[in-house]
Amino acid sequence: MEVKNKIILALDVPSMEKAVELMDKVSPYLDTVKIGYPLVLAEGLESVSRVKEEYDCKVICDFKVADIPATNQKIADVTFQAGADAIIVHGFVGADSATSCLESANQHGKEIFLLTEMSHPGASRFLQPVSMDIASMGVEMGITNYVGPSTRLDRLGKIRQIIGKDSFLISPGVGVQGGNPKDTLEFADALIIGRSIYLAPDPVEILESIIDSIEL
Ligand code: NUP
């Protein structure tokens, strides 16, 4: 996946009205948006197609799919039918669950991202002990897109080693969670950024400053 300016906007705003207000300002700088439960539970899956159509961008649905294979497949199918270009899938549930999402993606000509280790502090207890195994499982499955934390760059570097230089790695945790944009891009192909942009008094100004900082 190509990501303009290496920034994926996490569109975790509570309404379509807020989404439009923000996208009207920042869309010239972006071509990839991540939509998760906050917007979809408020406005429905239609928000995915609306954002795609109105802003001509790619949408990654962050549904952290983590169910049995049969249910995962239904979730992935309906997400792709709504127009999503990719879906984020948890790895800890195992290869069969992730495979059902991958098969759905292949059928629809779409993509999945495998979530390895999460970026928040709580991930250290249950996810960290298995996150490198999750990355290895993804490689065995032939998955080429991954999500890993910008808040623990040593771990992000290890994930990159496991998935190889040709895999596509996107990284949340920049800004409010403490990650540094430029340092993260030593290992990741693109950053996922939410609150630093949508909570800023001037989202365009902050976006421009992040873009400048990663181009230096
Ligand atoms: O490990 C993860 N950490 C994380 O923050 C996996 C994620 N998908 N996210 C998501 O990235 C999180 O749900 C939010 O949508 C975005 C980060 O937002 P922010 O911390 O920049 O506001």
XYZ file of N, CA and C and ligand atoms in Angstrom:
670
model
N 0.852 -1.209 0.000
C 0.000 0.000 0.000
C 0.881 1.251 0.000
N 0.566 2.186 -0.846
C 1.286 3.464 -0.862
C 0.560 4.431 0.075
N 1.298 5.142 0.912
C 0.670 6.091 1.836
C 1.306 7.468 1.661
N 0.506 8.414 1.205
C 0.995 9.775 0.971
C 1.540 10.392 2.260
N 2.707 10.976 2.181
C 3.377 11.613 3.318
C 3.614 10.663 4.499
N 3.447 9.366 4.259
C 3.692 8.342 5.308
C 2.834 8.559 6.548
N 1.674 9.187 6.363
C 0.792 9.418 7.516
C -0.615 8.896 7.219
N -1.086 8.050 8.138
C -2.456 7.537 8.083
C -3.213 8.228 9.206
N -4.278 8.914 8.859
C -5.056 9.613 9.889
C -5.994 8.635 10.582
N -5.912 8.581 11.925
C -6.887 7.805 12.700
C -8.096 8.698 12.932
N -9.160 8.403 12.205
C -10.350 9.270 12.213
C -11.295 8.858 13.358
N -10.776 9.000 14.586
C -11.543 8.572 15.757
C -12.406 9.708 16.300
N -13.158 10.324 15.425
C -14.040 11.419 15.839
C -15.448 10.859 16.031
N -16.285 11.553 16.819
C -17.553 10.933 17.220
C -18.705 11.067 16.230
N -18.515 11.766 15.134
C -19.630 11.933 14.201
C -19.102 12.192 12.796
N -19.975 11.966 11.825
C -19.638 12.239 10.430
C -19.406 13.742 10.235
N -20.163 14.527 10.988
C -20.004 15.979 10.888
C -18.579 16.391 11.264
N -18.085 15.818 12.365
C -16.706 16.114 12.802
C -15.699 15.551 11.797
N -16.020 14.382 11.243
C -15.109 13.763 10.273
C -14.964 14.660 9.045
N -16.082 15.170 8.565
C -16.072 16.036 7.377
C -15.326 17.341 7.671
N -15.598 17.895 8.832
C -14.942 19.151 9.225
C -13.413 18.971 9.216
N -12.952 17.847 9.777
C -11.507 17.584 9.826
C -10.949 17.254 8.446
N -11.646 16.359 7.731
C -11.147 15.921 6.426
C -11.089 17.070 5.427
N -12.033 17.996 5.512
C -12.000 19.159 4.612
C -10.684 19.913 4.770
N -10.165 19.929 5.994
C -8.913 20.658 6.242
C -7.690 19.827 5.859
N -7.671 18.560 6.264
C -6.408 17.802 6.170
C -6.284 16.917 4.930
N -7.382 16.718 4.210
C -7.329 15.739 3.110
C -6.285 16.056 2.019
N -5.931 17.332 1.765
C -4.888 17.561 0.756
C -3.541 16.920 1.111
N -3.342 16.624 2.391
C -2.056 16.081 2.834
C -2.050 14.552 2.948
N -3.219 13.947 2.792
C -3.368 12.525 3.116
C -4.072 11.770 1.997
N -3.737 10.487 1.867
C -4.555 9.659 0.968
C -4.989 8.342 1.619
N -4.716 8.240 2.941
C -5.097 7.011 3.645
C -5.639 7.360 5.027
N -6.817 6.798 5.327
C -7.486 7.104 6.584
C -7.810 5.781 7.284
N -7.670 5.776 8.605
C -8.039 4.599 9.382
C -9.326 4.919 10.129
N -10.337 4.095 9.907
C -11.617 4.292 10.591
C -11.844 3.094 11.512
N -12.193 3.403 12.760
C -12.397 2.325 13.724
C -13.777 2.397 14.349
N -13.893 1.755 15.506
C -15.210 1.674 16.160
C -15.809 3.033 16.543
N -15.010 4.019 16.987
C -15.657 5.265 17.408
C -16.579 5.848 16.324
N -16.094 5.922 15.084
C -16.923 6.526 14.033
C -17.969 5.539 13.496
N -17.571 4.281 13.323
C -18.510 3.313 12.731
C -19.665 2.989 13.684
N -19.395 2.926 14.978
C -20.499 2.657 15.910
C -21.428 3.862 16.024
N -20.881 5.050 15.806
C -21.717 6.257 15.866
C -22.512 6.458 14.585
N -21.907 6.157 13.441
C -22.513 6.571 12.163
C -22.763 5.407 11.200
N -22.373 4.216 11.596
C -22.579 3.071 10.714
C -21.431 2.864 9.743
N -21.466 1.684 9.090
C -20.409 1.339 8.125
C -20.423 2.266 6.920
N -21.563 2.925 6.748
C -21.696 3.879 5.639
C -20.633 4.971 5.723
N -20.158 5.237 6.943
C -19.127 6.279 7.088
C -17.881 5.909 6.282
N -17.637 4.605 6.138
C -16.461 4.164 5.371
C -16.619 4.577 3.904
N -17.756 4.241 3.315
C -17.945 4.585 1.901
C -18.036 6.096 1.701
N -18.642 6.781 2.658
C -18.754 8.245 2.513
C -17.381 8.915 2.512
N -16.527 8.504 3.433
C -15.181 9.091 3.488
C -14.415 8.758 2.214
N -14.526 7.509 1.796
C -13.818 7.101 0.571
C -14.262 7.918 -0.636
N -15.580 8.025 -0.790
C -16.107 8.718 -1.971
C -15.834 10.219 -1.919
N -16.070 10.813 -0.749
C -15.959 12.275 -0.687
C -14.511 12.756 -0.748
N -13.573 11.901 -0.302
C -12.178 12.364 -0.237
C -11.230 11.538 -1.099
N -11.771 10.604 -1.856
C -10.961 9.813 -2.776
C -9.711 9.252 -2.081
N -9.942 8.612 -0.937
C -8.802 8.083 -0.182
C -8.998 6.600 0.098
N -7.903 5.964 0.519
C -8.003 4.565 0.942
C -8.459 4.549 2.396
N -9.270 3.550 2.740
C -9.713 3.418 4.128
C -9.299 2.053 4.683
N -8.598 2.124 5.812
C -8.256 0.903 6.559
C -9.228 0.828 7.732
N -9.992 -0.251 7.825
C -10.920 -0.388 8.948
C -10.217 -1.060 10.115
N -10.168 -0.326 11.215
C -9.474 -0.828 12.409
C -10.493 -1.524 13.301
N -10.843 -2.761 12.914
C -11.836 -3.494 13.706
C -11.180 -4.547 14.601
N -9.840 -4.624 14.549
C -9.111 -5.558 15.437
C -9.880 -6.865 15.558
N -10.125 -7.466 14.423
C -11.007 -8.638 14.355
C -10.374 -9.784 15.148
N -11.154 -10.352 16.072
C -10.573 -11.347 16.998
C -11.628 -12.372 17.405
N -12.173 -13.068 16.428
C -13.236 -14.038 16.755
C -12.907 -15.388 16.123
N -13.840 -16.298 16.188
C -13.636 -17.601 15.546
C -13.644 -17.391 14.026
N -13.066 -18.316 13.283
C -12.951 -18.104 11.837
C -14.277 -17.763 11.153
N -15.352 -18.469 11.459
C -16.615 -18.237 10.749
C -17.116 -16.807 10.970
N -16.986 -16.326 12.190
C -17.448 -14.960 12.494
C -16.493 -13.932 11.897
N -15.188 -14.210 11.989
C -14.216 -13.300 11.373
C -14.524 -13.097 9.892
N -14.864 -14.196 9.241
C -15.133 -14.092 7.801
C -16.318 -13.168 7.521
N -17.373 -13.314 8.333
C -18.563 -12.451 8.139
C -18.203 -10.984 8.367
N -17.400 -10.739 9.409
C -17.007 -9.350 9.722
C -16.180 -8.781 8.561
N -15.244 -9.580 8.071
C -14.378 -9.099 6.973
C -15.208 -8.878 5.706
N -16.090 -9.828 5.398
C -16.908 -9.696 4.179
C -17.708 -8.388 4.185
N -18.391 -8.135 5.280
C -19.274 -6.958 5.323
C -18.436 -5.658 5.312
N -17.253 -5.729 5.890
C -16.368 -4.549 5.902
C -15.869 -4.242 4.490
N -15.466 -5.294 3.762
C -14.990 -5.075 2.391
C -16.139 -4.650 1.480
N -17.323 -5.238 1.719
C -18.477 -4.838 0.896
C -18.824 -3.362 1.107
N -18.516 -2.837 2.293
C -18.783 -1.417 2.564
C -17.749 -0.521 1.893
N -16.719 -1.127 1.335
C -15.750 -0.325 0.578
C -14.372 -0.227 1.197
N -14.176 -0.821 2.380
C -12.852 -0.734 3.011
C -11.784 -1.334 2.105
N -10.625 -0.713 2.092
C -9.506 -1.237 1.302
C -8.728 -2.280 2.081
N -8.795 -2.182 3.411
C -8.062 -3.131 4.257
C -8.736 -3.188 5.624
N -8.433 -4.276 6.338
C -8.990 -4.435 7.687
C -7.863 -4.880 8.619
N -7.879 -4.351 9.845
C -6.870 -4.757 10.835
C -7.409 -5.943 11.634
N -6.575 -6.989 11.727
C -6.986 -8.261 12.295
C -6.030 -8.618 13.429
N -6.559 -9.053 14.565
C -5.697 -9.505 15.660
C -5.031 -10.829 15.299
N -3.770 -10.950 15.717
C -3.049 -12.191 15.459
C -3.177 -13.201 16.592
N -3.452 -12.714 17.813
C -3.381 -13.628 18.966
C -4.434 -14.722 18.938
N -5.477 -14.526 18.141
C -6.540 -15.547 18.087
C -6.121 -16.763 17.259
N -5.017 -16.639 16.519
C -4.490 -17.811 15.826
C -4.644 -17.774 14.318
N -3.948 -18.709 13.680
C -3.841 -18.706 12.221
C -5.185 -18.963 11.532
N -6.022 -19.829 12.115
C -7.292 -20.124 11.432
C -8.189 -18.882 11.378
N -8.212 -18.135 12.488
C -9.035 -16.912 12.522
C -8.505 -15.862 11.542
N -7.187 -15.692 11.543
C -6.609 -14.700 10.622
C -6.768 -15.145 9.170
N -6.669 -16.462 8.933
C -6.806 -16.972 7.563
C -8.181 -16.650 6.985
N -9.215 -16.733 7.816
C -10.552 -16.465 7.275
C -10.655 -15.010 6.806
N -9.973 -14.093 7.497
C -9.970 -12.690 7.049
C -9.148 -12.541 5.775
N -8.024 -13.270 5.725
C -7.163 -13.194 4.544
C -7.902 -13.728 3.310
N -8.647 -14.812 3.501
C -9.404 -15.376 2.374
C -10.485 -14.407 1.900
N -11.143 -13.779 2.861
C -12.157 -12.786 2.499
C -11.504 -11.639 1.717
N -10.347 -11.179 2.204
C -9.635 -10.087 1.521
C -9.278 -10.503 0.094
N -8.761 -11.710 -0.063
C -8.377 -12.172 -1.394
C -9.579 -12.235 -2.333
N -10.714 -12.711 -1.782
C -11.923 -12.793 -2.612
C -12.386 -11.415 -3.085
N -12.202 -10.417 -2.227
C -12.678 -9.067 -2.565
C -11.589 -8.208 -3.216
N -10.398 -8.765 -3.387
C -9.300 -7.971 -3.931
C -8.846 -6.887 -2.959
N -8.933 -7.176 -1.644
C -8.564 -6.207 -0.603
C -7.409 -6.770 0.241
N -7.094 -6.064 1.345
C -5.911 -6.457 2.117
C -6.227 -6.589 3.605
N -5.383 -7.360 4.299
C -5.477 -7.346 5.767
C -4.158 -6.865 6.362
N -4.255 -6.254 7.541
C -3.084 -5.917 8.349
C -3.138 -6.778 9.601
N -2.048 -7.466 9.898
C -1.994 -8.295 11.098
C -1.440 -7.470 12.259
N -2.224 -7.381 13.333
C -1.802 -6.634 14.522
C -0.920 -7.544 15.375
N 0.315 -7.125 15.594
C 1.278 -7.940 16.349
C 1.228 -7.520 17.816
N 2.025 -6.494 18.161
C 2.021 -5.985 19.539
C 1.326 -4.635 19.556
N 0.526 -4.381 20.589
C -0.158 -3.086 20.659
C 0.732 -2.049 21.351
N 0.329 -0.776 21.219
C 1.215 0.320 21.620
C 1.014 0.778 23.068
N -0.093 0.388 23.682
C -0.393 0.924 25.015
C 0.361 0.141 26.108
N 0.486 0.733 27.318
C 1.248 0.064 28.389
C 0.718 -1.337 28.710
N -0.587 -1.496 28.726
C -1.175 -2.786 29.105
C -0.791 -3.938 28.194
N -0.311 -3.632 26.989
C 0.063 -4.694 26.046
C 1.252 -5.495 26.557
N 1.987 -4.920 27.531
C 3.205 -5.610 27.983
C 2.868 -6.920 28.703
N 1.714 -7.030 29.306
C 1.429 -8.222 30.115
C 1.026 -9.451 29.283
N 0.061 -9.261 28.384
C -0.450 -10.440 27.670
C 0.021 -10.542 26.224
N 0.164 -9.394 25.574
C 0.516 -9.449 24.142
C 2.025 -9.564 23.917
N 2.795 -8.811 24.733
C 4.242 -8.787 24.489
C 4.882 -10.183 24.489
N 4.495 -11.063 25.407
C 5.132 -12.384 25.390
C 4.902 -13.177 24.099
N 3.881 -12.812 23.332
C 3.585 -13.606 22.122
C 3.686 -12.800 20.822
N 4.028 -11.510 20.929
C 3.906 -10.673 19.729
C 4.889 -11.056 18.621
N 6.087 -11.504 18.986
C 7.041 -11.893 17.928
C 6.579 -13.192 17.252
N 5.962 -14.060 18.055
C 5.363 -15.285 17.498
C 4.235 -14.950 16.530
N 3.471 -13.929 16.879
C 2.370 -13.508 16.004
C 2.950 -13.033 14.668
N 4.034 -12.245 14.760
C 4.664 -11.772 13.521
C 5.169 -12.961 12.689
N 5.779 -13.940 13.357
C 6.273 -15.125 12.630
C 5.112 -15.888 11.989
N 4.020 -15.997 12.719
C 2.840 -16.676 12.162
C 2.377 -15.966 10.891
N 2.394 -14.630 10.937
C 1.985 -13.872 9.756
C 2.867 -14.170 8.553
N 4.169 -14.266 8.814
C 5.110 -14.572 7.731
C 4.810 -15.965 7.168
N 4.589 -16.940 8.067
C 4.255 -18.307 7.611
C 2.984 -18.307 6.763
N 2.062 -17.417 7.113
C 0.789 -17.356 6.374
C 0.889 -16.574 5.068
N 2.013 -15.917 4.865
C 2.170 -15.120 3.647
C 1.574 -13.728 3.745
N 1.305 -13.277 4.979
C 0.766 -11.918 5.166
C 1.894 -10.903 4.955
N 1.573 -9.808 4.284
C 2.621 -8.823 3.971
C 2.374 -7.452 4.615
N 1.266 -7.301 5.347
C 0.973 -6.024 6.023
C 0.860 -6.241 7.532
N 1.515 -5.362 8.299
C 1.539 -5.536 9.760
C 1.331 -4.206 10.484
N 0.869 -4.317 11.760
C 0.787 -3.160 12.655
C 1.684 -3.448 13.854
N 2.531 -2.468 14.226
C 3.409 -2.627 15.397
C 3.591 -1.290 16.090
N 4.028 -1.311 17.369
C 4.002 -0.100 18.215
C 5.147 0.882 18.006
N 4.805 2.174 17.909
C 5.857 3.198 17.836
C 6.331 3.576 19.233
N 5.666 3.033 20.244
C 6.021 3.364 21.636
C 7.148 2.479 22.173
N 7.492 1.416 21.460
C 8.609 0.540 21.882
C 9.423 0.208 20.639
N 10.368 1.107 20.330
C 11.066 0.980 19.048
C 11.973 -0.245 18.983
N 12.483 -0.676 20.157
C 13.285 -1.907 20.144
C 12.428 -3.076 19.650
N 11.205 -3.111 20.111
C 10.274 -4.187 19.724
C 9.827 -4.015 18.262
N 9.633 -2.769 17.863
C 9.237 -2.519 16.466
C 10.354 -2.986 15.531
N 11.594 -2.726 15.939
C 12.747 -3.171 15.149
C 12.778 -4.692 15.021
N 12.450 -5.383 16.116
C 12.440 -6.860 16.068
C 11.321 -7.360 15.155
N 10.187 -6.683 15.232
C 9.065 -7.073 14.351
C 9.500 -6.896 12.895
N 10.167 -5.778 12.607
C 10.646 -5.542 11.234
C 11.608 -6.658 10.800
N 12.484 -7.058 11.704
C 13.424 -8.146 11.353
C 12.669 -9.417 10.977
N 11.626 -9.716 11.744
C 10.877 -10.958 11.513
C 10.085 -10.886 10.202
N 9.437 -9.761 9.956
C 8.549 -9.687 8.774
C 9.325 -9.372 7.489
N 10.576 -8.914 7.647
C 11.408 -8.658 6.466
C 11.197 -7.269 5.896
N 12.162 -6.828 5.117
C 12.143 -5.431 4.637
C 11.034 -5.171 3.617
N 10.572 -6.215 2.939
C 9.559 -5.997 1.906
C 8.127 -5.971 2.435
N 7.932 -6.361 3.701
C 6.569 -6.270 4.264
C 6.252 -4.808 4.561
N 4.966 -4.535 4.663
C 4.519 -3.160 4.905
C 4.092 -3.046 6.366
N 4.769 -2.149 7.106
C 4.540 -2.037 8.553
C 4.019 -0.642 8.879
N 2.853 -0.599 9.522
C 2.299 0.698 9.929
C 2.302 0.757 11.456
N 2.493 1.975 11.979
C 2.769 2.064 13.407
C 1.972 3.163 14.105
N 1.109 2.772 15.053
C 0.403 3.754 15.885
C 1.178 4.008 17.173
N 0.815 5.119 17.831
C 1.440 5.433 19.112
C 2.291 6.688 19.052
N 2.290 7.323 17.883
C 3.058 8.554 17.702
C 2.313 9.723 18.372
N 3.063 10.607 19.013
C 2.449 11.819 19.568
C 1.929 11.580 20.967
N 0.606 11.587 21.128
C 0.003 11.524 22.467
C 0.487 10.298 23.253
N 0.659 9.170 22.594
C 1.130 7.966 23.307
C 2.642 7.963 23.530
N 3.339 8.933 22.946
C 4.762 9.092 23.257
C 5.735 8.780 22.135
N 5.270 8.154 21.054
C 6.185 7.783 19.966
C 6.645 8.990 19.164
N 7.854 8.875 18.602
C 8.424 9.951 17.788
C 8.294 9.599 16.307
N 7.749 10.526 15.504
C 7.486 10.195 14.097
C 8.720 9.740 13.320
N 9.779 10.547 13.373
C 10.956 10.230 12.537
C 11.630 8.931 12.986
N 11.774 8.759 14.302
C 12.421 7.548 14.815
C 11.615 6.298 14.438
N 10.306 6.430 14.489
C 9.447 5.283 14.169
C 9.629 4.857 12.712
N 9.842 5.856 11.839
C 9.978 5.554 10.408
C 11.317 4.893 10.066
N 12.184 4.744 11.074
C 13.378 3.923 10.852
C 12.964 2.468 10.604
N 11.844 2.086 11.200
C 11.390 0.695 11.084
C 10.060 0.562 10.348
N 9.218 1.584 10.473
C 7.862 1.489 9.899
C 7.801 2.200 8.551
N 6.840 1.778 7.726
C 6.629 2.423 6.424
C 5.703 3.620 6.535
N 4.808 3.589 7.525
C 3.872 4.699 7.689
C 3.422 4.782 9.143
N 3.006 5.993 9.544
C 2.562 6.258 10.908
C 1.042 6.350 10.947
N 0.454 5.861 12.035
C -0.977 6.092 12.268
C -1.056 7.183 13.327
N -1.707 8.292 13.005
C -1.771 9.399 13.975
C -3.210 9.889 14.111
N -3.670 9.967 15.357
C -5.027 10.426 15.625
C -5.073 11.725 16.391
N -5.029 11.594 17.716
C -5.296 12.759 18.568
C -4.369 13.943 18.330
N -3.095 13.687 18.026
C -2.177 14.823 17.797
C -2.699 15.712 16.684
N -3.443 15.114 15.755
C -3.988 15.905 14.647
C -5.395 16.401 14.972
N -6.313 15.472 15.318
C -7.717 15.938 15.407
C -8.026 16.730 16.676
N -7.145 16.656 17.690
C -7.371 17.488 18.877
C -6.602 18.810 18.804
N -5.757 18.951 17.794
C -4.954 20.181 17.692
C -5.852 21.368 17.333
N -5.545 22.534 17.891
C -6.319 23.730 17.529
C -6.243 23.978 16.023
N -5.080 23.681 15.436
C -4.922 23.835 13.995
C -4.346 22.526 13.414
N -5.218 21.599 13.008
C -4.753 20.288 12.537
C -3.792 20.375 11.351
N -3.998 21.370 10.479
C -3.122 21.502 9.309
C -1.713 21.902 9.742
N -1.639 22.825 10.686
C -0.328 23.281 11.165
C 0.455 22.105 11.758
N -0.209 21.293 12.578
C 0.503 20.178 13.230
C 0.894 19.129 12.186
N -0.001 18.905 11.229
C 0.288 17.933 10.175
C 1.498 18.387 9.353
N 1.510 19.666 9.015
C 2.662 20.196 8.256
C 3.952 20.058 9.064
N 3.852 20.302 10.375
C 5.083 20.221 11.175
C 5.542 18.765 11.303
N 4.618 17.825 11.365
C 5.021 16.403 11.421
C 5.664 16.015 10.089
N 5.058 16.455 8.992
C 5.607 16.120 7.665
C 7.016 16.709 7.524
N 7.187 17.958 7.957
C 8.526 18.574 7.911
C 9.507 17.762 8.735
N 9.083 17.343 9.930
C 10.010 16.641 10.837
C 10.430 15.290 10.276
N 9.560 14.641 9.515
C 9.964 13.324 8.995
C 10.749 13.443 7.688
N 10.656 14.625 7.066
C 11.412 14.798 5.818
C 12.837 15.260 6.061
N 13.101 15.744 7.294
C 14.442 16.288 7.600
C 15.530 15.241 7.441
O -1.546 -1.018 19.094
C -2.337 -0.201 18.645
N -2.353 1.061 19.142
C -3.208 2.032 18.684
O -3.160 3.167 19.175
C -3.216 -0.512 17.595
C -4.081 0.451 17.106
N -4.881 0.145 16.089
N -4.096 1.715 17.669
C -5.022 2.722 17.131
O -4.247 3.763 16.538
C -5.917 3.406 18.162
O -7.131 2.710 18.311
C -6.138 4.774 17.521
O -7.156 4.670 16.542
C -4.824 5.050 16.803
C -3.840 5.874 17.587
O -4.429 7.100 17.904
P -3.690 8.271 18.715
O -3.044 7.669 19.918
O -2.690 8.857 17.758
O -4.808 9.193 19.043
